[in-house]
PDB file of C-alpha atoms in Angstrom:
ATOM      1  CA  MET G  64      98.816  28.319 -40.929  1.00 71.00           C
ATOM      2  CA  ARG G  65      99.223  30.641 -37.932  1.00 86.00           C
ATOM      3  CA  ASP G  66     101.280  30.347 -34.771  1.00 93.00           C
ATOM      4  CA  PHE G  67      98.591  30.308 -32.088  1.00 95.00           C
ATOM      5  CA  LYS G  68     101.114  31.245 -29.384  1.00 96.00           C
ATOM      6  CA  LYS G  69     101.444  34.691 -30.974  1.00 96.00           C
ATOM      7  CA  LEU G  70      97.733  35.494 -30.620  1.00 96.00           C
ATOM      8  CA  GLU G  71      97.041  37.819 -27.688  1.00 97.00           C
ATOM      9  CA  VAL G  72      93.655  36.164 -27.183  1.00 98.00           C
ATOM     10  CA  TRP G  73      95.307  32.744 -26.923  1.00 98.00           C
ATOM     11  CA  LYS G  74      97.733  34.113 -24.304  1.00 98.00           C
ATOM     12  CA  SER G  75      94.831  35.561 -22.298  1.00 98.00           C
ATOM     13  CA  ALA G  76      92.801  32.367 -22.604  1.00 98.00           C
ATOM     14  CA  HIS G  77      95.788  30.282 -21.495  1.00 98.00           C
ATOM     15  CA  GLN G  78      96.241  32.503 -18.410  1.00 98.00           C
ATOM     16  CA  LEU G  79      92.521  32.107 -17.686  1.00 98.00           C
ATOM     17  CA  VAL G  80      92.886  28.313 -17.725  1.00 98.00           C
ATOM     18  CA  LEU G  81      95.797  28.509 -15.302  1.00 98.00           C
ATOM     19  CA  GLU G  82      93.649  30.618 -12.965  1.00 98.00           C
ATOM     20  CA  VAL G  83      90.726  28.188 -13.318  1.00 98.00           C
ATOM     21  CA  TYR G  84      92.959  25.282 -12.322  1.00 97.00           C
ATOM     22  CA  ARG G  85      94.313  27.233  -9.364  1.00 97.00           C
ATOM     23  CA  HIS G  86      90.846  28.123  -8.070  1.00 97.00           C
ATOM     24  CA  THR G  87      89.328  24.678  -8.598  1.00 97.00           C
ATOM     25  CA  ARG G  88      92.188  22.921  -6.799  1.00 95.00           C
ATOM     26  CA  VAL G  89      90.376  23.545  -3.498  1.00 94.00           C
ATOM     27  CA  PHE G  90      86.980  22.247  -4.632  1.00 95.00           C
ATOM     28  CA  PRO G  91      85.673  19.242  -2.668  1.00 91.00           C
ATOM     29  CA  ARG G  92      86.955  15.844  -3.700  1.00 91.00           C
ATOM     30  CA  GLU G  93      83.427  14.653  -4.534  1.00 89.00           C
ATOM     31  CA  GLU G  94      83.342  17.308  -7.286  1.00 87.00           C
ATOM     32  CA  GLN G  95      86.539  16.036  -8.919  1.00 85.00           C
ATOM     33  CA  PHE G  96      84.644  14.194 -11.660  1.00 85.00           C
ATOM     34  CA  GLY G  97      81.724  16.623 -11.646  1.00 93.00           C
ATOM     35  CA  LEU G  98      81.865  20.378 -11.622  1.00 96.00           C
ATOM     36  CA  THR G  99      85.656  20.618 -11.237  1.00 96.00           C
ATOM     37  CA  SER G 100      86.137  18.572 -14.376  1.00 96.00           C
ATOM     38  CA  GLN G 101      83.471  20.514 -16.287  1.00 97.00           C
ATOM     39  CA  ILE G 102      84.976  23.891 -15.383  1.00 98.00           C
ATOM     40  CA  ARG G 103      88.481  22.800 -16.318  1.00 98.00           C
ATOM     41  CA  ARG G 104      87.340  21.186 -19.565  1.00 98.00           C
ATOM     42  CA  ALA G 105      85.368  24.252 -20.664  1.00 98.00           C
ATOM     43  CA  GLY G 106      88.259  26.554 -19.769  1.00 98.00           C
ATOM     44  CA  ALA G 107      90.896  24.488 -21.554  1.00 98.00           C
ATOM     45  CA  SER G 108      88.665  24.193 -24.602  1.00 98.00           C
ATOM     46  CA  ILE G 109      88.975  27.935 -25.291  1.00 98.00           C
ATOM     47  CA  PRO G 110      92.720  28.089 -26.098  1.00 98.00           C
ATOM     48  CA  ALA G 111      92.743  24.508 -27.423  1.00 98.00           C
ATOM     49  CA  ASN G 112      90.197  25.341 -30.122  1.00 97.00           C
ATOM     50  CA  LEU G 113      92.118  28.476 -31.047  1.00 97.00           C
ATOM     51  CA  ALA G 114      95.247  26.366 -31.427  1.00 97.00           C
ATOM     52  CA  GLU G 115      93.431  23.807 -33.557  1.00 96.00           C
ATOM     53  CA  GLY G 116      91.820  26.505 -35.684  1.00 96.00           C
ATOM     54  CA  CYS G 117      95.199  28.081 -36.383  1.00 94.00           C
ATOM     55  CA  GLY G 118      96.241  24.823 -38.007  1.00 93.00           C
ATOM     56  CA  ARG G 119      93.323  24.811 -40.431  1.00 89.00           C
ATOM     57  CA  GLY G 120      93.724  25.850 -44.029  1.00 82.00           C
ATOM     58  CA  THR G 121      91.045  28.481 -44.526  1.00 90.00           C
ATOM     59  CA  GLN G 122      89.760  31.580 -42.777  1.00 92.00           C
ATOM     60  CA  LYS G 123      86.284  30.029 -42.754  1.00 94.00           C
ATOM     61  CA  GLU G 124      87.543  26.987 -40.849  1.00 95.00           C
ATOM     62  CA  PHE G 125      89.467  29.194 -38.418  1.00 96.00           C
ATOM     63  CA  ALA G 126      86.294  31.240 -37.837  1.00 96.00           C
ATOM     64  CA  GLN G 127      84.406  28.058 -36.935  1.00 97.00           C
ATOM     65  CA  TYR G 128      86.973  27.195 -34.260  1.00 97.00           C
ATOM     66  CA  ILE G 129      86.814  30.726 -32.880  1.00 98.00           C
ATOM     67  CA  GLN G 130      83.049  30.293 -32.575  1.00 98.00           C
ATOM     68  CA  VAL G 131      83.574  27.038 -30.677  1.00 98.00           C
ATOM     69  CA  SER G 132      85.954  28.905 -28.344  1.00 98.00           C
ATOM     70  CA  ILE G 133      83.251  31.523 -27.737  1.00 98.00           C
ATOM     71  CA  GLY G 134      80.799  28.736 -26.918  1.00 98.00           C
ATOM     72  CA  SER G 135      83.292  27.269 -24.444  1.00 98.00           C
ATOM     73  CA  ALA G 136      83.702  30.697 -22.822  1.00 98.00           C
ATOM     74  CA  ASN G 137      79.925  30.859 -22.374  1.00 98.00           C
ATOM     75  CA  GLU G 138      79.929  27.380 -20.876  1.00 98.00           C
ATOM     76  CA  LEU G 139      82.746  28.311 -18.511  1.00 98.00           C
ATOM     77  CA  GLU G 140      80.871  31.438 -17.457  1.00 98.00           C
ATOM     78  CA  TYR G 141      77.854  29.336 -16.480  1.00 98.00           C
ATOM     79  CA  HIS G 142      79.872  26.695 -14.615  1.00 98.00           C
ATOM     80  CA  LEU G 143      81.653  29.396 -12.610  1.00 98.00           C
ATOM     81  CA  LEU G 144      78.288  30.936 -11.741  1.00 98.00           C
ATOM     82  CA  LEU G 145      77.051  27.533 -10.606  1.00 97.00           C
ATOM     83  CA  ALA G 146      80.183  27.017  -8.502  1.00 97.00           C
ATOM     84  CA  ARG G 147      79.573  30.388  -6.842  1.00 97.00           C
ATOM     85  CA  ASP G 148      75.918  29.585  -6.179  1.00 97.00           C
ATOM     86  CA  LEU G 149      76.892  26.222  -4.677  1.00 96.00           C
ATOM     87  CA  ASN G 150      79.339  28.063  -2.393  1.00 95.00           C
ATOM     88  CA  LEU G 151      82.330  26.302  -3.945  1.00 96.00           C
ATOM     89  CA  LEU G 152      83.766  29.544  -5.288  1.00 96.00           C
ATOM     90  CA  PRO G 153      83.779  32.703  -3.151  1.00 97.00           C
ATOM     91  CA  SER G 154      82.046  35.716  -4.738  1.00 97.00           C
ATOM     92  CA  ASP G 155      85.245  37.746  -5.051  1.00 97.00           C
ATOM     93  CA  GLN G 156      87.017  34.907  -6.869  1.00 97.00           C
ATOM     94  CA  HIS G 157      83.969  34.379  -9.085  1.00 98.00           C
ATOM     95  CA  GLN G 158      83.892  38.066  -9.960  1.00 98.00           C
ATOM     96  CA  ALA G 159      87.584  38.094 -10.909  1.00 98.00           C
ATOM     97  CA  LEU G 160      87.262  34.972 -13.069  1.00 98.00           C
ATOM     98  CA  ASP G 161      84.044  36.254 -14.634  1.00 98.00           C
ATOM     99  CA  LEU G 162      85.829  39.464 -15.674  1.00 98.00           C
ATOM    100  CA  GLU G 163      88.605  37.400 -17.249  1.00 98.00           C
ATOM    101  CA  VAL G 164      86.103  35.246 -19.136  1.00 98.00           C
ATOM    102  CA  SER G 165      84.308  38.363 -20.402  1.00 98.00           C
ATOM    103  CA  GLY G 166      87.590  39.870 -21.566  1.00 98.00           C
ATOM    104  CA  VAL G 167      88.586  36.727 -23.422  1.00 98.00           C
ATOM    105  CA  ARG G 168      85.145  36.497 -25.035  1.00 98.00           C
ATOM    106  CA  ARG G 169      85.410  40.133 -26.236  1.00 98.00           C
ATOM    107  CA  MET G 170      88.835  39.386 -27.715  1.00 98.00           C
ATOM    108  CA  LEU G 171      87.471  36.273 -29.421  1.00 98.00           C
ATOM    109  CA  SER G 172      84.587  38.260 -30.898  1.00 98.00           C
ATOM    110  CA  GLY G 173      87.020  40.857 -32.239  1.00 98.00           C
ATOM    111  CA  LEU G 174      89.208  38.160 -33.758  1.00 97.00           C
ATOM    112  CA  LEU G 175      86.153  36.535 -35.338  1.00 97.00           C
ATOM    113  CA  VAL G 176      85.239  39.823 -37.050  1.00 97.00           C
ATOM    114  CA  GLU G 177      88.820  40.194 -38.347  1.00 95.00           C
ATOM    115  CA  VAL G 178      88.971  36.620 -39.637  1.00 95.00           C
ATOM    116  CA  ARG G 179      85.598  36.898 -41.362  1.00 93.00           C
ATOM    117  CA  LYS G 180      86.674  40.136 -43.068  1.00 92.00           C
ATOM    118  CA  ALA G 181      89.916  38.528 -44.234  1.00 89.00           C
ATOM    119  CA  GLY G 182      87.992  35.524 -45.500  1.00 76.00           C
ATOM    120  CA  SER G 183      85.642  37.651 -47.599  1.00 76.00           C
ATOM    121  CA  ARG G 184      88.478  39.347 -49.517  1.00 69.00           C
TER     122      ARG G 184
END
């Protein structure tokens, strides 16, 4: 059992979610149950799955939750792109968030490699 709050990738993913909430606060009200909700859900899923995976008993199980987090990062990346293309998210804000998502995804991929190596020992 790991303390997820000590993982640098969890800290980065949590900060990303806070930024996502801040940027989506100004989205139109009619998107509240649409794209706003989807973006927030995908973003929050990244650190939430890391936290859940840390509570699992094996490295293999933890690796599965890391993979789910990577999938959520990909989903978030798409939803942010859609928000930009619908003119809900200015290009500069999209670019900043996209860089954060890419950074978190790289960290997740690195963690996945580490966990898989540890699991094969």
